[in-house]
Steps between C-alpha positions, in 0.01 A plus 500: 500500500730740337794370320829659576748571240867511589728740320872453488671833483854513376750749368647421164813706434639539151857629474554696183827647386722564198767247413843638581763459226864535591679760294679349203830685463650535154850352477714585198825306481752697294758272331865588557558486126273801451669688784860427400455534124260793537231336291139608532298273729142418402288269711247245386137600560481513878188484717471805721130474602199279448143598420222256586197727459525806285459531124469881470670811633351723767358838406430790729154623594270511198779346294657835432863379523677167512695381800839406361688214668822623660816395681652714775826448685436537871859427605673785323660576164762224516532125517676423825693214655393432858839353583707794374483863399503410130223645289392503137292782350146422393607574141707182501183293448241561230171316465199477271169314511513181294159334548194463720357151509721397211406788264581870480205700635271670249584865455150605404450838337811677628679270742861389472777297657779740603856420397772389737521718810639487851354506851456833672393633836208653309239278339605370158226372266566160348187514278303790353128407490277648236371844583140392429310246703306403190816397318697393803621160392567221746741227602510136599513360846824330601866590542613855435843464344771758438826506307798641694811647346838636613657702215866438417589858596383432855760224538768749406372777724430310822670261739306174539610345827408139576182465701136604476393853417136565583238769457155498664220555250131564550228491234155655501249229393345300784409208278858460380707313753729557665440866574855531634808311395875529474688509175835336566809498279712193576869555422723188509836480675762474229856589399618464143819585314411708195854501362635156415870559439615140508847589369712812548800529269775745590800547274836650591680626192747755634800484729387834643230310690780362716669836554203649684596570858146494637255215536410328174126517436328236285143602423229239475175555314236716661276286720123546522285308744121518523349454843184527703685439828809659650814298435875484545760398246719208601795370298772238502744334260710185470823491702724531196510692177583262218782612272606368161807666353525600136707181457233280658667459839245486788526673834295663775471828688339550839155660482561707814720736296179620330253728675139567407333838532307742285520827315308700756386424850277198435757239607768487763844390379620163629736229385323210332497166679357151461216586741207728427541848646254787515641779283206739540586835652131522597188304417384529141146624552191482283521810281272658243504277194597202722857491375841562651803585286865494599837450333713227660875529461803287576808650664857375500789688659760633258762270649284186480387586150859534384626192681209260455319606182782613276581180316329464161208259508148461630389537861152368576277465804130495573325757713196367684251775583198450722232766539353390832201655677578663833291241681677219308168362378575524126803548282608504138840382375703638212838361391745698290808341347778760503766460234806724508694468175854638506638527150870433426670835559860602445696822481863605462599859563839664490528829690622787284815524709602148401424502131857570387799288596832658398841336473795734451831359375774749576783303659708196414370312807144548381588334171702228666276415793155586368230677693188413704208712627215422739191712443289488821127436442540564132203276428176503697295198408158363582364164394216301656607169346818295536735642240844521346673824405680535169730758347592567138631773270331648198803417285802271520738798458552836658416803295682825444288794400219265403724286279601145576862435602702182533492508880296198605237553768617186680798689647241629751378254760192554714377333817287548811671574827488187709379297204661271247811572299504782251385428145648655185267746333358395165194538285384161632327532843715366784363394837636697795242415771372145559183384677382842611200490732209748485620838615382860502731795437820311570818696431789311334863603505637438151866426441665608172845364420746537214760231584870541413471318167214723391674813619820407315300459177432873519866593476563695182135588450410854416472726800122562496175376647360155420154392614266206509140473627422249772154344549359307795202265477300242696405145419241332722582151623 
């Protein structure tokens, strides 16, 4: 009896395949400080690839030539932003091999590590293996790290807009993974005032500033703002300008009399208010060098400047600026305290036509009754403080031909039309205008009188010309 053997037939299937590694993109976050201050950026050693197997370079058939490891840009010559049309040239980023498996690779007989270079649409070698297979040198397994650099000059030459700039790179060694990856420059969203003018001092030291018929322009310091996003300039101020007179008396002026604009077309001109307003004529965009410059100015009409800012003292208010991104996601504030200092100013002028006042005594009635003259607008005065006006002579006696006589100067009395009583002229200053308020180019009619008693004292005097000099002066009160 034959024995039967049973055979169990089965199919054993073995699935074999390579492990798939997801591409590891290289992200390089560029600090805003490097961008705005134009300081060279250098990364820490950064892993670009890993090597789990190899320890030596490839050589061509019969080892006649080494196969150099390379990078090639397959997305073009520029870093691009998918979300916008912004680009950066490949020259913006430089790189150099730092280590392979924690150590620089051996250079062998004639190998080398190239210096810093940039990506290109043609293959760029990142290591030069030895030309001889017998002295090839090797490297460790592990991470393949590079140092990345953005030179300072690149921050000046290019516009770095917030967002991610990427370039697709491929490399030529199968055992180095990934074979394809993106190099991505990460630019933060930021706005920063470069100029920090916390106080702007403006001094008015001439009355001519109030005689200008056009708008008075008060220049502020040049403003410079660094940005990686488009922004608008907003501004506001407190409701009132605080005033302290030269005598310490407080007061206020309404801020709406002051307008803000710029020298140039950067800002539109509007009256300041307590609420933030957008003063940008157009969006401030991200420009090469990542900075925007403009010159803000304050404007006051000639009439308001003369009426509201003439009095001697200090006018102060705070300007609140806000550089705000166009999408309102970020902003940066800058406050500037504006101080307008108006110095005490005064001026007395006598037109040439009114410099001589002549009294002629030819008739008996002139000696008996005296004489009086009104000189219209003989004095034009300006004073930006409360004041008193005084008059005096250079001597107590009239002179004849430069020599003193016995005719006392007090026979002549002087006063202001519409003012107080006349005062006798003497070498001691006499007050002829009381409690004068700040005024610009005010004309005064001056009254000169020789009363009967003074006129009669001239009887019998030599028939000639007698003169005395008259001086006018201010005293602030």
